[in-house]
C-alpha positions as a LaTeX table, in Angstrom:
\begin{tabular}{lrrr}
\hline
Residue & $x$ (\AA) & $y$ (\AA) & $z$ (\AA) \\
\hline
Met1 & 0.00 & 0.00 & 0.00 \\
Lys2 & 2.79 & 2.37 & 0.96 \\
Ser3 & 4.63 & 1.65 & $-2.31$ \\
Lys4 & 1.50 & 2.49 & $-4.33$ \\
Leu5 & 1.21 & 5.79 & $-2.51$ \\
Val6 & 4.89 & 6.59 & $-3.17$ \\
Leu7 & 4.52 & 5.60 & $-6.82$ \\
Ser8 & 1.40 & 7.76 & $-7.17$ \\
Leu9 & 3.20 & 10.68 & $-5.57$ \\
Ile10 & 6.21 & 10.26 & $-7.87$ \\
Leu11 & 3.94 & 10.15 & $-10.93$ \\
Tyr12 & 2.04 & 13.23 & $-9.77$ \\
Ile13 & 5.22 & 15.20 & $-9.08$ \\
Gly14 & 6.56 & 14.16 & $-12.48$ \\
Met15 & 3.42 & 15.54 & $-14.13$ \\
Leu16 & 3.51 & 18.93 & $-12.38$ \\
Pro17 & 5.51 & 20.69 & $-15.12$ \\
Phe18 & 3.04 & 19.44 & $-17.74$ \\
Leu19 & 0.06 & 20.51 & $-15.64$ \\
Ala20 & 1.59 & 23.95 & $-15.12$ \\
Leu21 & 2.27 & 24.33 & $-18.85$ \\
Ala22 & $-1.31$ & 23.31 & $-19.67$ \\
Ala23 & $-2.64$ & 25.92 & $-17.21$ \\
Thr24 & $-0.31$ & 28.54 & $-18.71$ \\
Glu25 & $-1.48$ & 27.63 & $-22.22$ \\
Asp26 & $-5.10$ & 28.08 & $-21.12$ \\
Val27 & $-4.31$ & 31.54 & $-19.74$ \\
Ala28 & $-2.25$ & 32.31 & $-22.85$ \\
Leu29 & $-5.22$ & 31.42 & $-25.07$ \\
Asp30 & $-7.39$ & 33.72 & $-22.96$ \\
Phe31 & $-4.72$ & 36.43 & $-23.44$ \\
Val32 & $-4.72$ & 35.90 & $-27.22$ \\
Gln33 & $-8.52$ & 35.94 & $-27.44$ \\
Lys34 & $-8.95$ & 39.04 & $-25.29$ \\
Leu35 & $-6.04$ & 41.20 & $-26.44$ \\
Lys36 & $-6.10$ & 39.89 & $-30.03$ \\
Pro37 & $-2.39$ & 39.93 & $-30.91$ \\
Gly38 & $-3.18$ & 37.35 & $-33.61$ \\
Asn39 & $-5.50$ & 39.60 & $-35.58$ \\
Asn40 & $-2.77$ & 40.19 & $-38.15$ \\
Leu41 & $-3.59$ & 36.96 & $-40.01$ \\
Pro42 & $-5.99$ & 38.52 & $-42.56$ \\
Thr43 & $-3.55$ & 41.36 & $-43.29$ \\
Met44 & $-0.78$ & 38.82 & $-43.88$ \\
Ala45 & $-3.07$ & 36.80 & $-46.16$ \\
Phe46 & $-4.03$ & 39.90 & $-48.17$ \\
Gln47 & $-0.37$ & 40.84 & $-48.63$ \\
Ile48 & 0.71 & 37.33 & $-49.60$ \\
Gly49 & $-2.23$ & 36.76 & $-51.93$ \\
Lys50 & $-1.91$ & 40.03 & $-53.79$ \\
Asn51 & 1.64 & 39.11 & $-54.73$ \\
Thr52 & 0.67 & 35.88 & $-56.49$ \\
Gln53 & 0.25 & 35.15 & $-60.17$ \\
Thr54 & $-3.28$ & 33.87 & $-59.48$ \\
Tyr55 & $-4.26$ & 37.22 & $-57.99$ \\
Arg56 & $-2.81$ & 39.04 & $-60.99$ \\
Met57 & $-4.96$ & 36.82 & $-63.22$ \\
Leu58 & $-8.00$ & 37.80 & $-61.15$ \\
Glu59 & $-7.14$ & 41.45 & $-61.68$ \\
Leu60 & $-6.87$ & 40.90 & $-65.43$ \\
Gln61 & $-10.26$ & 39.19 & $-65.50$ \\
Leu62 & $-12.17$ & 41.46 & $-63.14$ \\
Gly63 & $-10.21$ & 44.65 & $-62.71$ \\
Ser64 & $-8.31$ & 45.72 & $-59.64$ \\
Ala65 & $-11.23$ & 46.82 & $-57.44$ \\
Glu66 & $-13.42$ & 43.80 & $-58.14$ \\
Ala67 & $-10.52$ & 41.34 & $-57.74$ \\
Ser68 & $-9.61$ & 42.91 & $-54.41$ \\
Lys69 & $-13.21$ & 42.82 & $-53.20$ \\
Leu70 & $-13.65$ & 39.18 & $-54.22$ \\
Phe71 & $-10.33$ & 38.00 & $-52.77$ \\
Asn72 & $-10.77$ & 39.91 & $-49.51$ \\
Gly73 & $-14.26$ & 38.46 & $-49.13$ \\
Glu74 & $-12.96$ & 34.92 & $-49.60$ \\
Val75 & $-10.14$ & 35.50 & $-47.10$ \\
Met76 & $-12.65$ & 36.72 & $-44.52$ \\
Ala77 & $-15.00$ & 33.79 & $-45.24$ \\
Ala78 & $-12.22$ & 31.24 & $-44.69$ \\
Leu79 & $-10.56$ & 33.09 & $-41.82$ \\
Pro80 & $-12.49$ & 31.61 & $-38.85$ \\
Arg81 & $-11.21$ & 28.08 & $-39.53$ \\
Phe82 & $-7.61$ & 29.22 & $-39.80$ \\
Gln83 & $-7.80$ & 31.77 & $-36.98$ \\
Val84 & $-8.53$ & 29.05 & $-34.40$ \\
Glu85 & $-5.29$ & 27.20 & $-35.14$ \\
Trp86 & $-3.38$ & 30.48 & $-35.47$ \\
Asn87 & $-4.58$ & 31.61 & $-32.02$ \\
Ala88 & $-3.80$ & 28.23 & $-30.44$ \\
Asn89 & $-0.27$ & 28.33 & $-31.82$ \\
Leu90 & 0.18 & 31.92 & $-30.71$ \\
Ala91 & $-0.99$ & 30.97 & $-27.22$ \\
Lys92 & 1.63 & 28.19 & $-27.10$ \\
Ser93 & 4.29 & 30.68 & $-28.12$ \\
Tyr94 & 3.27 & 33.11 & $-25.38$ \\
Ala95 & 3.07 & 30.26 & $-22.84$ \\
Glu96 & 6.74 & 29.50 & $-23.55$ \\
Ala97 & 7.73 & 33.06 & $-22.66$ \\
Phe98 & 5.31 & 34.02 & $-19.86$ \\
Ser99 & 3.90 & 32.58 & $-16.66$ \\
Ser100 & 0.17 & 32.42 & $-15.99$ \\
Glu101 & 0.56 & 35.27 & $-13.51$ \\
Glu102 & 2.29 & 37.49 & $-16.06$ \\
Leu103 & $-0.33$ & 36.77 & $-18.70$ \\
Asn104 & $-3.19$ & 37.42 & $-16.28$ \\
Ser105 & $-1.55$ & 40.69 & $-15.31$ \\
Leu106 & $-1.34$ & 41.68 & $-18.99$ \\
Ile107 & $-5.00$ & 40.73 & $-19.54$ \\
Gln108 & $-6.17$ & 42.79 & $-16.58$ \\
Glu109 & $-3.76$ & 45.73 & $-16.60$ \\
Lys110 & $-2.60$ & 45.82 & $-20.24$ \\
Glu111 & 0.19 & 48.43 & $-20.64$ \\
Lys112 & 0.08 & 49.22 & $-16.90$ \\
Ser113 & 1.07 & 45.63 & $-16.11$ \\
Pro114 & 4.51 & 45.06 & $-14.61$ \\
Ser115 & 4.92 & 42.48 & $-17.40$ \\
Phe116 & 4.27 & 44.95 & $-20.21$ \\
Lys117 & 7.95 & 45.73 & $-20.75$ \\
Lys118 & 8.67 & 41.99 & $-20.92$ \\
Leu119 & 5.90 & 41.71 & $-23.52$ \\
Gln120 & 7.56 & 44.36 & $-25.64$ \\
Met121 & 11.00 & 42.81 & $-25.22$ \\
Ser122 & 9.83 & 39.28 & $-26.08$ \\
Gln123 & 8.12 & 40.03 & $-29.40$ \\
Ser124 & 10.99 & 38.68 & $-31.48$ \\
Ser125 & 11.26 & 35.41 & $-29.53$ \\
Val126 & 7.47 & 34.92 & $-29.51$ \\
Gly127 & 7.44 & 35.76 & $-33.22$ \\
Ala128 & 10.17 & 33.23 & $-33.97$ \\
Ser129 & 8.31 & 30.54 & $-32.04$ \\
Met130 & 5.11 & 31.43 & $-33.86$ \\
Arg131 & 6.79 & 31.24 & $-37.27$ \\
Lys132 & 7.99 & 27.70 & $-36.51$ \\
Arg133 & 4.51 & 26.61 & $-35.48$ \\
Ser134 & 2.44 & 28.46 & $-38.05$ \\
Glu135 & 4.42 & 29.31 & $-41.14$ \\
Lys136 & 2.05 & 27.36 & $-43.41$ \\
Ile137 & $-1.22$ & 28.79 & $-42.10$ \\
Pro138 & $-1.20$ & 32.09 & $-44.05$ \\
Ser139 & $-0.32$ & 30.26 & $-47.27$ \\
Leu140 & $-3.08$ & 27.70 & $-46.75$ \\
Leu141 & $-5.56$ & 30.51 & $-46.11$ \\
Val142 & $-4.42$ & 32.35 & $-49.24$ \\
Thr143 & $-4.58$ & 29.21 & $-51.36$ \\
Glu144 & $-8.13$ & 28.44 & $-50.29$ \\
Ala145 & $-9.27$ & 32.04 & $-50.75$ \\
Leu146 & $-7.66$ & 32.37 & $-54.18$ \\
Glu147 & $-9.10$ & 29.06 & $-55.39$ \\
Lys148 & $-12.61$ & 30.13 & $-54.37$ \\
Ala149 & $-12.16$ & 33.65 & $-55.75$ \\
Phe150 & $-10.83$ & 32.31 & $-59.06$ \\
Thr151 & $-13.73$ & 29.85 & $-59.35$ \\
Lys152 & $-16.20$ & 32.67 & $-58.76$ \\
Ala153 & $-14.36$ & 34.94 & $-61.19$ \\
Val154 & $-14.66$ & 32.32 & $-63.96$ \\
Lys155 & $-18.41$ & 32.12 & $-63.31$ \\
Ile156 & $-18.71$ & 35.92 & $-63.33$ \\
Lys157 & $-16.99$ & 36.17 & $-66.70$ \\
Lys158 & $-19.23$ & 33.54 & $-68.34$ \\
\hline
\end{tabular}
């Protein structure tokens, strides 16, 4: 009986870092959802997409204004599916750099938080972590949006 208790205690203690990280990731996701540092995904998609050959073909078919309107609409239509993964990855990146207490302080106090300077100083490391986790997401979003926009453009021109 005593050995089972010791074994259970050892297993529990061994899991503490994982439990703490999971709690920090939950707070980090709350941070991302409330303060919205991941809201740059559509802007990135617009910039990437407008530099593609497919987008230039849309412009030739529809004109600049109509191509932009159609592509932007398709990005925004597809965005919710991609934003969930983007936010989850961003939360993991913030959880690597901040404790739950620091993130809660930032949520509640924003730029008045004692952790605000750390937030500013850690943008490059959080960004690097995010790029590793999420580098394909903007391209996947752009691909889907361009495919749908191009399909609609072909129907418009018929």
